[in-house]
PDB file of C-alpha atoms in Angstrom:
ATOM      1  CA  UNK A   1      -0.005  -0.014  -0.009  1.00 46.00           C
ATOM      2  CA  UNK A   2       1.525   3.365  -0.941  1.00 52.00           C
ATOM      3  CA  UNK A   3       2.346   5.958   1.713  1.00 67.00           C
ATOM      4  CA  UNK A   4      -0.317   8.662   1.721  1.00 74.00           C
ATOM      5  CA  UNK A   5       0.111  12.161   3.074  1.00 89.00           C
ATOM      6  CA  UNK A   6      -2.595  14.159   4.817  1.00 90.00           C
ATOM      7  CA  UNK A   7      -3.116  16.043   1.534  1.00 91.00           C
ATOM      8  CA  UNK A   8      -3.703  12.752  -0.302  1.00 90.00           C
ATOM      9  CA  UNK A   9      -6.165  11.639   2.389  1.00 91.00           C
ATOM     10  CA  UNK A  10      -8.083  14.925   2.122  1.00 92.00           C
ATOM     11  CA  UNK A  11      -8.360  14.510  -1.656  1.00 92.00           C
ATOM     12  CA  UNK A  12      -9.689  10.983  -1.315  1.00 91.00           C
ATOM     13  CA  UNK A  13     -12.198  11.995   1.404  1.00 91.00           C
ATOM     14  CA  UNK A  14     -13.419  14.899  -0.737  1.00 91.00           C
ATOM     15  CA  UNK A  15     -13.739  12.579  -3.759  1.00 90.00           C
ATOM     16  CA  UNK A  16     -15.616  10.009  -1.696  1.00 89.00           C
ATOM     17  CA  UNK A  17     -18.092  12.475  -0.211  1.00 89.00           C
ATOM     18  CA  UNK A  18     -18.203  14.903  -3.156  1.00 88.00           C
ATOM     19  CA  UNK A  19     -17.609  18.050  -1.105  1.00 88.00           C
ATOM     20  CA  UNK A  20     -14.682  20.215   0.110  1.00 92.00           C
ATOM     21  CA  UNK A  21     -13.095  19.412   3.464  1.00 91.00           C
ATOM     22  CA  UNK A  22     -14.436  22.536   5.186  1.00 92.00           C
ATOM     23  CA  UNK A  23     -18.013  21.612   4.188  1.00 91.00           C
ATOM     24  CA  UNK A  24     -17.526  18.035   5.336  1.00 91.00           C
ATOM     25  CA  UNK A  25     -16.136  19.170   8.705  1.00 91.00           C
ATOM     26  CA  UNK A  26     -19.128  21.470   9.215  1.00 91.00           C
ATOM     27  CA  UNK A  27     -21.523  18.706   8.204  1.00 89.00           C
ATOM     28  CA  UNK A  28     -19.886  16.153  10.513  1.00 89.00           C
ATOM     29  CA  UNK A  29     -20.305  18.463  13.525  1.00 88.00           C
ATOM     30  CA  UNK A  30     -24.082  18.347  13.098  1.00 85.00           C
ATOM     31  CA  UNK A  31     -24.251  14.549  12.756  1.00 84.00           C
ATOM     32  CA  UNK A  32     -23.849  11.657  15.176  1.00 87.00           C
ATOM     33  CA  UNK A  33     -20.431   9.983  15.017  1.00 87.00           C
ATOM     34  CA  UNK A  34     -19.998   7.890  11.906  1.00 87.00           C
ATOM     35  CA  UNK A  35     -17.621   7.047   9.067  1.00 90.00           C
ATOM     36  CA  UNK A  36     -17.129  10.684   8.029  1.00 90.00           C
ATOM     37  CA  UNK A  37     -16.124  11.809  11.516  1.00 91.00           C
ATOM     38  CA  UNK A  38     -13.806   8.790  11.790  1.00 92.00           C
ATOM     39  CA  UNK A  39     -12.108   9.653   8.491  1.00 92.00           C
ATOM     40  CA  UNK A  40     -11.785  13.295   9.522  1.00 93.00           C
ATOM     41  CA  UNK A  41     -10.261  12.213  12.828  1.00 92.00           C
ATOM     42  CA  UNK A  42      -7.729  10.015  11.009  1.00 92.00           C
ATOM     43  CA  UNK A  43      -6.843  12.929   8.757  1.00 94.00           C
ATOM     44  CA  UNK A  44      -6.413  15.237  11.745  1.00 94.00           C
ATOM     45  CA  UNK A  45      -4.118  12.742  13.494  1.00 94.00           C
ATOM     46  CA  UNK A  46      -2.085  12.273  10.310  1.00 94.00           C
ATOM     47  CA  UNK A  47      -1.727  16.024   9.765  1.00 95.00           C
ATOM     48  CA  UNK A  48      -0.654  16.513  13.408  1.00 95.00           C
ATOM     49  CA  UNK A  49       1.959  13.748  13.078  1.00 95.00           C
ATOM     50  CA  UNK A  50       3.306  15.333   9.871  1.00 95.00           C
ATOM     51  CA  UNK A  51       3.651  18.709  11.623  1.00 96.00           C
ATOM     52  CA  UNK A  52       5.392  17.007  14.547  1.00 96.00           C
ATOM     53  CA  UNK A  53       7.843  15.347  12.156  1.00 96.00           C
ATOM     54  CA  UNK A  54       8.663  18.752  10.635  1.00 95.00           C
ATOM     55  CA  UNK A  55       9.208  20.326  14.062  1.00 96.00           C
ATOM     56  CA  UNK A  56      11.468  17.530  15.353  1.00 95.00           C
ATOM     57  CA  UNK A  57      13.416  17.285  12.090  1.00 95.00           C
ATOM     58  CA  UNK A  58      14.053  21.052  12.129  1.00 95.00           C
ATOM     59  CA  UNK A  59      15.098  20.903  15.777  1.00 93.00           C
ATOM     60  CA  UNK A  60      17.584  18.119  15.041  1.00 93.00           C
ATOM     61  CA  UNK A  61      18.919  20.037  12.030  1.00 92.00           C
ATOM     62  CA  UNK A  62      19.604  23.055  14.294  1.00 91.00           C
ATOM     63  CA  UNK A  63      21.339  20.862  16.862  1.00 88.00           C
ATOM     64  CA  UNK A  64      23.474  19.228  14.162  1.00 88.00           C
ATOM     65  CA  UNK A  65      24.418  22.437  12.379  1.00 87.00           C
ATOM     66  CA  UNK A  66      27.999  22.068  11.065  1.00 85.00           C
ATOM     67  CA  UNK A  67      29.223  25.167  12.903  1.00 86.00           C
ATOM     68  CA  UNK A  68      27.789  24.090  16.246  1.00 84.00           C
ATOM     69  CA  UNK A  69      29.834  22.195  18.806  1.00 85.00           C
ATOM     70  CA  UNK A  70      28.294  19.014  20.203  1.00 84.00           C
ATOM     71  CA  UNK A  71      29.184  18.506  23.824  1.00 85.00           C
ATOM     72  CA  UNK A  72      27.883  16.106  26.472  1.00 85.00           C
ATOM     73  CA  UNK A  73      24.914  18.356  27.206  1.00 85.00           C
ATOM     74  CA  UNK A  74      23.836  18.409  23.529  1.00 85.00           C
ATOM     75  CA  UNK A  75      24.043  14.619  23.175  1.00 90.00           C
ATOM     76  CA  UNK A  76      21.019  14.109  25.459  1.00 90.00           C
ATOM     77  CA  UNK A  77      19.083  16.653  23.370  1.00 90.00           C
ATOM     78  CA  UNK A  78      20.061  14.860  20.152  1.00 92.00           C
ATOM     79  CA  UNK A  79      18.949  11.512  21.507  1.00 93.00           C
ATOM     80  CA  UNK A  80      15.677  12.944  22.787  1.00 94.00           C
ATOM     81  CA  UNK A  81      15.021  14.694  19.463  1.00 93.00           C
ATOM     82  CA  UNK A  82      15.790  11.503  17.515  1.00 95.00           C
ATOM     83  CA  UNK A  83      13.418   9.530  19.758  1.00 96.00           C
ATOM     84  CA  UNK A  84      10.633  12.076  19.325  1.00 96.00           C
ATOM     85  CA  UNK A  85      11.153  12.133  15.559  1.00 96.00           C
ATOM     86  CA  UNK A  86      10.965   8.334  15.426  1.00 96.00           C
ATOM     87  CA  UNK A  87       7.733   8.374  17.458  1.00 96.00           C
ATOM     88  CA  UNK A  88       6.181  10.985  15.176  1.00 95.00           C
ATOM     89  CA  UNK A  89       7.111   8.921  12.105  1.00 95.00           C
ATOM     90  CA  UNK A  90       5.583   5.812  13.667  1.00 96.00           C
ATOM     91  CA  UNK A  91       2.360   7.682  14.494  1.00 94.00           C
ATOM     92  CA  UNK A  92       2.241   9.139  10.962  1.00 94.00           C
ATOM     93  CA  UNK A  93       2.695   5.701   9.402  1.00 94.00           C
ATOM     94  CA  UNK A  94      -0.081   4.155  11.522  1.00 93.00           C
ATOM     95  CA  UNK A  95      -2.534   6.942  10.696  1.00 92.00           C
ATOM     96  CA  UNK A  96      -1.648   6.880   7.003  1.00 93.00           C
ATOM     97  CA  UNK A  97      -1.980   3.099   6.797  1.00 92.00           C
ATOM     98  CA  UNK A  98      -5.301   3.032   8.677  1.00 91.00           C
ATOM     99  CA  UNK A  99      -6.836   5.870   6.688  1.00 91.00           C
ATOM    100  CA  UNK A 100      -5.681   4.386   3.353  1.00 90.00           C
ATOM    101  CA  UNK A 101      -7.135   0.972   4.259  1.00 90.00           C
ATOM    102  CA  UNK A 102     -10.475   2.452   5.237  1.00 91.00           C
ATOM    103  CA  UNK A 103     -10.640   4.674   2.156  1.00 89.00           C
ATOM    104  CA  UNK A 104      -9.689   1.760  -0.082  1.00 88.00           C
ATOM    105  CA  UNK A 105     -12.609  -0.263   1.321  1.00 89.00           C
ATOM    106  CA  UNK A 106     -15.105   2.511   0.596  1.00 85.00           C
ATOM    107  CA  UNK A 107     -16.445   3.619  -2.760  1.00 74.00           C
ATOM    108  CA  UNK A 108     -18.759   6.382  -3.782  1.00 69.00           C
ATOM    109  CA  UNK A 109     -22.122   5.021  -4.821  1.00 63.00           C
ATOM    110  CA  UNK A 110     -23.229   6.504  -8.140  1.00 66.00           C
ATOM    111  CA  UNK A 111     -26.652   8.144  -8.236  1.00 61.00           C
ATOM    112  CA  UNK A 112     -29.304   5.895  -9.789  1.00 60.00           C
ATOM    113  CA  UNK A 113     -29.881   6.736 -13.468  1.00 67.00           C
ATOM    114  CA  UNK A 114     -33.322   5.151 -13.643  1.00 62.00           C
ATOM    115  CA  UNK A 115     -36.238   4.576 -11.322  1.00 55.00           C
ATOM    116  CA  UNK A 116     -35.913   1.544  -9.081  1.00 55.00           C
ATOM    117  CA  UNK A 117     -37.987  -1.458 -10.164  1.00 56.00           C
ATOM    118  CA  UNK A 118     -41.455  -1.697  -8.710  1.00 56.00           C
ATOM    119  CA  UNK A 119     -41.812  -4.035  -5.790  1.00 55.00           C
ATOM    120  CA  UNK A 120     -43.301  -7.376  -6.719  1.00 56.00           C
ATOM    121  CA  UNK A 121     -46.274  -8.544  -4.649  1.00 56.00           C
ATOM    122  CA  UNK A 122     -45.350 -10.764  -1.715  1.00 58.00           C
ATOM    123  CA  UNK A 123     -45.228 -14.474  -2.385  1.00 57.00           C
ATOM    124  CA  UNK A 124     -48.026 -16.263  -0.539  1.00 60.00           C
ATOM    125  CA  UNK A 125     -46.953 -18.602   2.217  1.00 58.00           C
ATOM    126  CA  UNK A 126     -47.204 -22.323   1.432  1.00 61.00           C
ATOM    127  CA  UNK A 127     -50.323 -24.008   2.782  1.00 61.00           C
ATOM    128  CA  UNK A 128     -49.973 -25.455   6.240  1.00 60.00           C
ATOM    129  CA  UNK A 129     -50.613 -29.205   6.425  1.00 61.00           C
ATOM    130  CA  UNK A 130     -53.472 -30.235   8.682  1.00 60.00           C
ATOM    131  CA  UNK A 131     -52.312 -31.932  11.839  1.00 60.00           C
ATOM    132  CA  UNK A 132     -52.596 -35.732  11.554  1.00 59.00           C
ATOM    133  CA  UNK A 133     -54.551 -37.530  14.227  1.00 61.00           C
ATOM    134  CA  UNK A 134     -52.510 -39.433  16.760  1.00 60.00           C
ATOM    135  CA  UNK A 135     -52.450 -43.190  16.377  1.00 61.00           C
ATOM    136  CA  UNK A 136     -53.724 -45.179  19.327  1.00 56.00           C
ATOM    137  CA  UNK A 137     -52.476 -48.636  20.363  1.00 54.00           C
TER     138      UNK A 137
END
């Protein structure tokens, strides 16, 4: 399964529901929890993880700047930043995989092009056999 970004997920949700994200978010607020709110929650978690990756990657880049000295104090910050970055990547991957799997299982149902067929009359129940008299000895 390909890695999807939050932007990819938004596009697929909008395609599935046929409306822009802002409209879908407003609609979901007025509805009981369902598939749309679950998908929007997955997107929100994925977008948050992507922002967290950017923050931690930028922090590590500042700590590892070529002109900066790395002493014993900075080592603990580097290790902590690397751990946080790894956690954010893991969270992003889980959200992306879950959202992609759910979206792959869903499809937009096309609008009917013709009137549905008329209901046929109910089939009558088969006749009930009369109870047989009990045999005596």
